[in-house]
Short mmCIF file of C-alpha atoms in Angstrom, two decimals:
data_model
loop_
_atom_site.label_atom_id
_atom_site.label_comp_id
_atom_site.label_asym_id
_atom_site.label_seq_id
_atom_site.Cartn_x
_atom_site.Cartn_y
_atom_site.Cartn_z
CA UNK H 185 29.00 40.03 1.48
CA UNK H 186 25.94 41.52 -0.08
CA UNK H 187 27.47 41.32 -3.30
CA UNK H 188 27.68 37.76 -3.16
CA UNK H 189 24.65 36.66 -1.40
CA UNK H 190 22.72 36.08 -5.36
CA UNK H 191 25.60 34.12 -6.56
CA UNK H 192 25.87 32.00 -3.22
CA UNK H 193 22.00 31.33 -3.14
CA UNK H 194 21.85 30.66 -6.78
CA UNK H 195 24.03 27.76 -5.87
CA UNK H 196 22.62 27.03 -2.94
CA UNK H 197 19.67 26.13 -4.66
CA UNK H 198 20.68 24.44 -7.61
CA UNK H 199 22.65 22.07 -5.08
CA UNK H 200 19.63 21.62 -3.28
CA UNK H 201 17.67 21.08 -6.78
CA UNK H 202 20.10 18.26 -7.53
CA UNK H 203 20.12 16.83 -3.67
CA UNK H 204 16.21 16.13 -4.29
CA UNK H 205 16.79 14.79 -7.82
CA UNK H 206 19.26 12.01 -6.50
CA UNK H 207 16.72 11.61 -3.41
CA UNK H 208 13.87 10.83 -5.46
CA UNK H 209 16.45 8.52 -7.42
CA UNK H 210 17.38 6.45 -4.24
CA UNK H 211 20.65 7.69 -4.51
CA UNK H 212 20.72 8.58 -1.37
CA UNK H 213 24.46 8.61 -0.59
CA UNK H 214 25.24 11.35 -3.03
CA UNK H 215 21.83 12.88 -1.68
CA UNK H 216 23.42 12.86 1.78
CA UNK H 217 26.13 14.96 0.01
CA UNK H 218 24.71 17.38 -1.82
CA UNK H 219 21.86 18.43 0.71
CA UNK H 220 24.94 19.07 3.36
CA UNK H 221 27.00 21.28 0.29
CA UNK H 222 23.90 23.09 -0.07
CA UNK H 223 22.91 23.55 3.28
CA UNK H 224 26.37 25.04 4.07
CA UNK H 225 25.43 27.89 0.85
CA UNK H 226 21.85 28.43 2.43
CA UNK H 227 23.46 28.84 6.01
CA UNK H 228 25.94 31.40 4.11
CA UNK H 229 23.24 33.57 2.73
CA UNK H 230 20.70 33.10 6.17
CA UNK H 231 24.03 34.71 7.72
CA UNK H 232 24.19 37.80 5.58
CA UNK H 233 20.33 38.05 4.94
CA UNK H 234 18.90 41.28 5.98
CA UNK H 235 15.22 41.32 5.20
CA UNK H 236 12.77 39.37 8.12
CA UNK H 237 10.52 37.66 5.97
CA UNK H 238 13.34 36.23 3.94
CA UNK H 239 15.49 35.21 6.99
CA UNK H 240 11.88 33.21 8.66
CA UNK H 241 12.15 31.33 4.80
CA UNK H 242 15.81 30.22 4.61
CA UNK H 243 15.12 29.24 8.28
CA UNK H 244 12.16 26.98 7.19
CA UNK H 245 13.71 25.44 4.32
CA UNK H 246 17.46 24.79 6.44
CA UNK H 247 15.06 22.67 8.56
CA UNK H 248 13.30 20.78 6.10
CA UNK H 249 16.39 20.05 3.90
CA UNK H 250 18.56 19.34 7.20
CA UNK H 251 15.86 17.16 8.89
CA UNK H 252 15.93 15.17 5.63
CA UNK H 253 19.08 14.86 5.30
CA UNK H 254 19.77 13.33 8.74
CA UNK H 255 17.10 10.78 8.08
CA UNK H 256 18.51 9.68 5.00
CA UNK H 257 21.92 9.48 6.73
CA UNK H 258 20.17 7.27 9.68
CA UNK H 259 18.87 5.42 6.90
CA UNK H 260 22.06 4.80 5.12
CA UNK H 261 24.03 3.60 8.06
CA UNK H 262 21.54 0.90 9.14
CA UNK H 263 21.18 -0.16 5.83
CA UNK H 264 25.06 -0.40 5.02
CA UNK H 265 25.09 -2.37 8.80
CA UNK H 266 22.55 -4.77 8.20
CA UNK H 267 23.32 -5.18 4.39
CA UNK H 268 26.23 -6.88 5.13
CA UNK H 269 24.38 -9.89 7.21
CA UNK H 270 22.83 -12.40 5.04
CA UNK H 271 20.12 -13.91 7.47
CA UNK H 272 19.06 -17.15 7.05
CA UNK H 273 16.16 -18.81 8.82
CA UNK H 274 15.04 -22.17 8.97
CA UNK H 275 11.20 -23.02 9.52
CA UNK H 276 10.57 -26.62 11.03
CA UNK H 277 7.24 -28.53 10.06
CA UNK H 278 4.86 -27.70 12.77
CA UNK H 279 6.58 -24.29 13.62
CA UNK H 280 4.34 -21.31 14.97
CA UNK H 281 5.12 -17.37 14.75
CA UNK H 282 6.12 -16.93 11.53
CA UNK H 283 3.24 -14.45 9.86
CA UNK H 284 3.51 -12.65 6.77
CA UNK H 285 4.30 -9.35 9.38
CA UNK H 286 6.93 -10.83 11.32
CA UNK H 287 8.75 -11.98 8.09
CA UNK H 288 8.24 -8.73 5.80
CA UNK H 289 7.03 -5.47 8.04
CA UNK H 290 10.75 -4.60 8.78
CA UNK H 291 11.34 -3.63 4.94
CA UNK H 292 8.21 -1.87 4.49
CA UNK H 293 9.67 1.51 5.80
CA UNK H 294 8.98 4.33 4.51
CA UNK H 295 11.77 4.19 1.56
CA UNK H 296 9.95 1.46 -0.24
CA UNK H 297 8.00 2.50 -3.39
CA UNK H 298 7.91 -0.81 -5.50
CA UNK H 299 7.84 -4.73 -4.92
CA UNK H 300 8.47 -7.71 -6.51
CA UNK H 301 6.68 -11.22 -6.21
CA UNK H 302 8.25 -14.05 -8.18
CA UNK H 303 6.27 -17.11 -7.11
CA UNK H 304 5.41 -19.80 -9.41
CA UNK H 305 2.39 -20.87 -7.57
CA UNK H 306 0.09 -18.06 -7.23
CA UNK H 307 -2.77 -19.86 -9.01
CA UNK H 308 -5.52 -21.81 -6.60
CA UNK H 309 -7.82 -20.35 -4.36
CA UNK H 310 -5.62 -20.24 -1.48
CA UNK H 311 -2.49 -19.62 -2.50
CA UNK H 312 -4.08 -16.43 -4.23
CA UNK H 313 -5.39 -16.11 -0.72
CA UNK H 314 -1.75 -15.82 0.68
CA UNK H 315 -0.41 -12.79 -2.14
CA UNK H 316 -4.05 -11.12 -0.93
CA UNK H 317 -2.71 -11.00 2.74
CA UNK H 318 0.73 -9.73 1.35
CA UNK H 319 -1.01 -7.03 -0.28
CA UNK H 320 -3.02 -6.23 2.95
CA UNK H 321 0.65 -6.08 4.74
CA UNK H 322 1.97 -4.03 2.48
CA UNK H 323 -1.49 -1.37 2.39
CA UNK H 324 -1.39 -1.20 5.96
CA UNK H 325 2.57 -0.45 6.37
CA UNK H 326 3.85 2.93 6.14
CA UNK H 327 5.62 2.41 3.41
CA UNK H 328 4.36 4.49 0.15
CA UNK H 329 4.29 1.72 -2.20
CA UNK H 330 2.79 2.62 -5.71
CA UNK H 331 3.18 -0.88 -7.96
CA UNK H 332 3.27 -4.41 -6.81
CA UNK H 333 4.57 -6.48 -9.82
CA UNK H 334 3.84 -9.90 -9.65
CA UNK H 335 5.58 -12.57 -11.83
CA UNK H 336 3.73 -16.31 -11.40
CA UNK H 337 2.79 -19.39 -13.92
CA UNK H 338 -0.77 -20.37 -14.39
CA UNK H 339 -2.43 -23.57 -14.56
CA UNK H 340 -2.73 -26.10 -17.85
CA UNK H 341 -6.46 -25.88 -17.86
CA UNK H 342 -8.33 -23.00 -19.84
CA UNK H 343 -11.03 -22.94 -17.13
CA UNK H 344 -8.78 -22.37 -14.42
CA UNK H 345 -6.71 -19.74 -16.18
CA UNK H 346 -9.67 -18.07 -16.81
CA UNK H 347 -10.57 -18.46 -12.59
CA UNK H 348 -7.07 -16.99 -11.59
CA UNK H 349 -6.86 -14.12 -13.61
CA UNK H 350 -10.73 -12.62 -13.15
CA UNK H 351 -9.02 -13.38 -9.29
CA UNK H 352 -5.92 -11.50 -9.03
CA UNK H 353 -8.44 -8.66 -11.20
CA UNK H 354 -10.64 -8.37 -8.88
CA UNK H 355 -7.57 -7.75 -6.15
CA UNK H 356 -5.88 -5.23 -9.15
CA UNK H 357 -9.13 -2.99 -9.04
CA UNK H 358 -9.03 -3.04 -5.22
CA UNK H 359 -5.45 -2.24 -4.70
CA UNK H 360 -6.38 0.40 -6.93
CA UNK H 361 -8.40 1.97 -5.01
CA UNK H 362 -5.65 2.64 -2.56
CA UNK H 363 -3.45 4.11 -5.30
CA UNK H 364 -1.43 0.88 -5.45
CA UNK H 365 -1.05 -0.42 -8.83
CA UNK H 366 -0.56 -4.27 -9.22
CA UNK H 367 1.38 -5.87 -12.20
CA UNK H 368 0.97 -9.45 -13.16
CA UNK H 369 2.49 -11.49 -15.38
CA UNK H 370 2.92 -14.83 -16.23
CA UNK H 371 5.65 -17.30 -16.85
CA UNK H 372 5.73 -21.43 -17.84
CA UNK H 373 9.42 -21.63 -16.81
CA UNK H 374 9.15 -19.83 -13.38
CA UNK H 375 10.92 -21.55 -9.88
CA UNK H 376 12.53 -18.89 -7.98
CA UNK H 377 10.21 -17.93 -4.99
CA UNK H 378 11.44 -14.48 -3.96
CA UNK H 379 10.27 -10.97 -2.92
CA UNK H 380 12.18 -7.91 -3.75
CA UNK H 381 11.80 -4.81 -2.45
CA UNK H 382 13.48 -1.80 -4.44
CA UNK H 383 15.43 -0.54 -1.45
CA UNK H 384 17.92 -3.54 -1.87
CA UNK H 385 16.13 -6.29 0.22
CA UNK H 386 15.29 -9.71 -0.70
CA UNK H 387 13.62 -12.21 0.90
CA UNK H 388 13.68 -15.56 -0.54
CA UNK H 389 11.38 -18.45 1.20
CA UNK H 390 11.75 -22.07 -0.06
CA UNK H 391 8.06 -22.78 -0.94
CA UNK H 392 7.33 -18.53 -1.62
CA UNK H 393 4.13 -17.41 0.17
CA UNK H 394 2.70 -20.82 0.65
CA UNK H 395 4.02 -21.75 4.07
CA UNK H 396 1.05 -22.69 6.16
CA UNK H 397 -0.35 -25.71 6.85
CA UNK H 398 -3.84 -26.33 6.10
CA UNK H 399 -6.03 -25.42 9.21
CA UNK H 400 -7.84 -27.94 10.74
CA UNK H 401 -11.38 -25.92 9.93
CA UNK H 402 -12.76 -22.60 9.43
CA UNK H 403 -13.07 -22.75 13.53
CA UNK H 404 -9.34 -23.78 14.27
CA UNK H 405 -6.96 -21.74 15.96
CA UNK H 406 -4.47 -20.19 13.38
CA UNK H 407 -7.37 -20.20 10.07
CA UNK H 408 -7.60 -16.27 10.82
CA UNK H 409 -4.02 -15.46 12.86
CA UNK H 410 -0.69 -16.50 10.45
CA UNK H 411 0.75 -16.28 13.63
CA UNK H 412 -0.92 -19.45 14.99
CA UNK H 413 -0.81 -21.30 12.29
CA UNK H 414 1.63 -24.38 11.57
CA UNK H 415 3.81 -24.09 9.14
CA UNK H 416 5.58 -26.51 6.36
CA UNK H 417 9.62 -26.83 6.76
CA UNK H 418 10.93 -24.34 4.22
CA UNK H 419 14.23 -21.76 4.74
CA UNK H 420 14.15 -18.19 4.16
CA UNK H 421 16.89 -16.76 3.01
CA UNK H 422 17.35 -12.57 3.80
CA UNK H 423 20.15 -10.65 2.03
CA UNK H 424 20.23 -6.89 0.58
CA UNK H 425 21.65 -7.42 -3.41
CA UNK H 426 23.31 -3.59 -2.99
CA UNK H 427 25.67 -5.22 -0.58
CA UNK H 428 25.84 -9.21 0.07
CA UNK H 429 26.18 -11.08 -3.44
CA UNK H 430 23.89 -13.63 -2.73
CA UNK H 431 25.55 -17.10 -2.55
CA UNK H 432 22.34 -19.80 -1.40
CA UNK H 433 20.70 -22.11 -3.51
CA UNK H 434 17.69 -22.88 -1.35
CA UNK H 435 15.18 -24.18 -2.77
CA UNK H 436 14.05 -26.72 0.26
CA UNK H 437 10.35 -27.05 0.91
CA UNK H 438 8.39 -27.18 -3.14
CA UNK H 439 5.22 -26.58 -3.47
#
């Protein structure tokens, strides 16, 4: 057994090597895989390992790789479940309860690294407004997010042009400052209003971000809380493009 115990943990760890290669990859599946075929090797050679301080290391390792593993398998199961539900829900004029957290916090897990905004209308004040309290969401979640890409059209007028993008700047140099880095570009031919996130999950909301309802004044109930504020009639549409083809055409609700 001592013979072998070089060769086996040779493999072991160039299985491992790979299993974290396919990991950072999103692959997670094959991930799953490989991180259980290497385990199995590293299990082999803690068996026949004679020296204490070597033994205490496999041990340490087994449990990181294994306690990986078994989230990414969680992970993978509830995914593949709810992957194959295409949600829809339907917003009625006046409707409360539907904030920016109840609608997107689920996908901000900790899997999520990137996400993409494609919403035509991302141009006055407080529309601009609305993508700043995404980003908010999306600093506060747990998820590790490094680049927000943003895909939007911009107004006619030079002046306000000019307006929007010293705006969504100013919110660039901030995000950067929590080691988020925002994207933008523009498009004249933009009218799909969805966000992507690159685990698989897309929401897509009839009139994008811009859901609310003007609040009656600074002092209303609802100008602070998303949650108490009215919102316009629009349907959002939830499907995961790894496993539901998506089949609506909702477009209810423009801006």
């Amino acid at each position: 057994m001592a013979d072998r115990l070089p060769g086996v943990e040779s493999s072991a760890i160039s299985i491992l090597k790979r299993a974290v290669e396919l990991d950072s990859s999103k692959r997670y599946d094959e991930a799953v895989t490989c991180y259980q075929e290497g385990l199995q090797l590293l299990l082999e050679v803690l068996k026949g390992e004679t020296d204490v301080t070597k033994k205490e290391r496999f041990r340490q390792k087994i449990k990181e790789y294994m306690d990986r593993a078994e989230e990414l398998k969680k992970f993978v199961k509830e995914e593949k479940t709810a992957g194959k539900q295409h949600e829809q829900i339907q917003i009625e004029s006046n409707n409360t309860g539907y904030s920016y957290e109840r609608l997107f916090s689920r996908f901000l897990n900790q899997f999520v690294t990137e996400v993409e905004v494609e919403d035509p209308y991302i141009r006055s004040n407080h529309q601009i407004y609305n993508f700043l309290r995404f980003c908010e969401l999306v600093v506060k979640s747990k998820a590790p997010v490094k680049e927000i890409r943003l895909l939007t059209g911009s107004d006619e007028s030079p002046d306000l042009q000019a307006q929007q993008h010293e705006k969504l700047g100013q919110l660039s140099e901030s995000l950067r400052s929590h080691k988020i880095k925002l994207t933008v570009k523009y498009s004249d031919t933009l009218h799909d209003r969805e966000i992507r996130f690159d685990t698989g999950w897309v929401v897509k909301i009839g009139r994008g971000l811009d859901i609310y309802k003007a609040a009656g004044s600074k002092f209303s109930i609802g100008f602070c809380d998303f949650d108490l504020r009215p919102c316009h009639k629009t349907t959002v549409d939830i499907f995961n493009r790894k496993y539901v083809k998506d089949t609506s055409d909702s477009a209810e609700g423009s801006v």
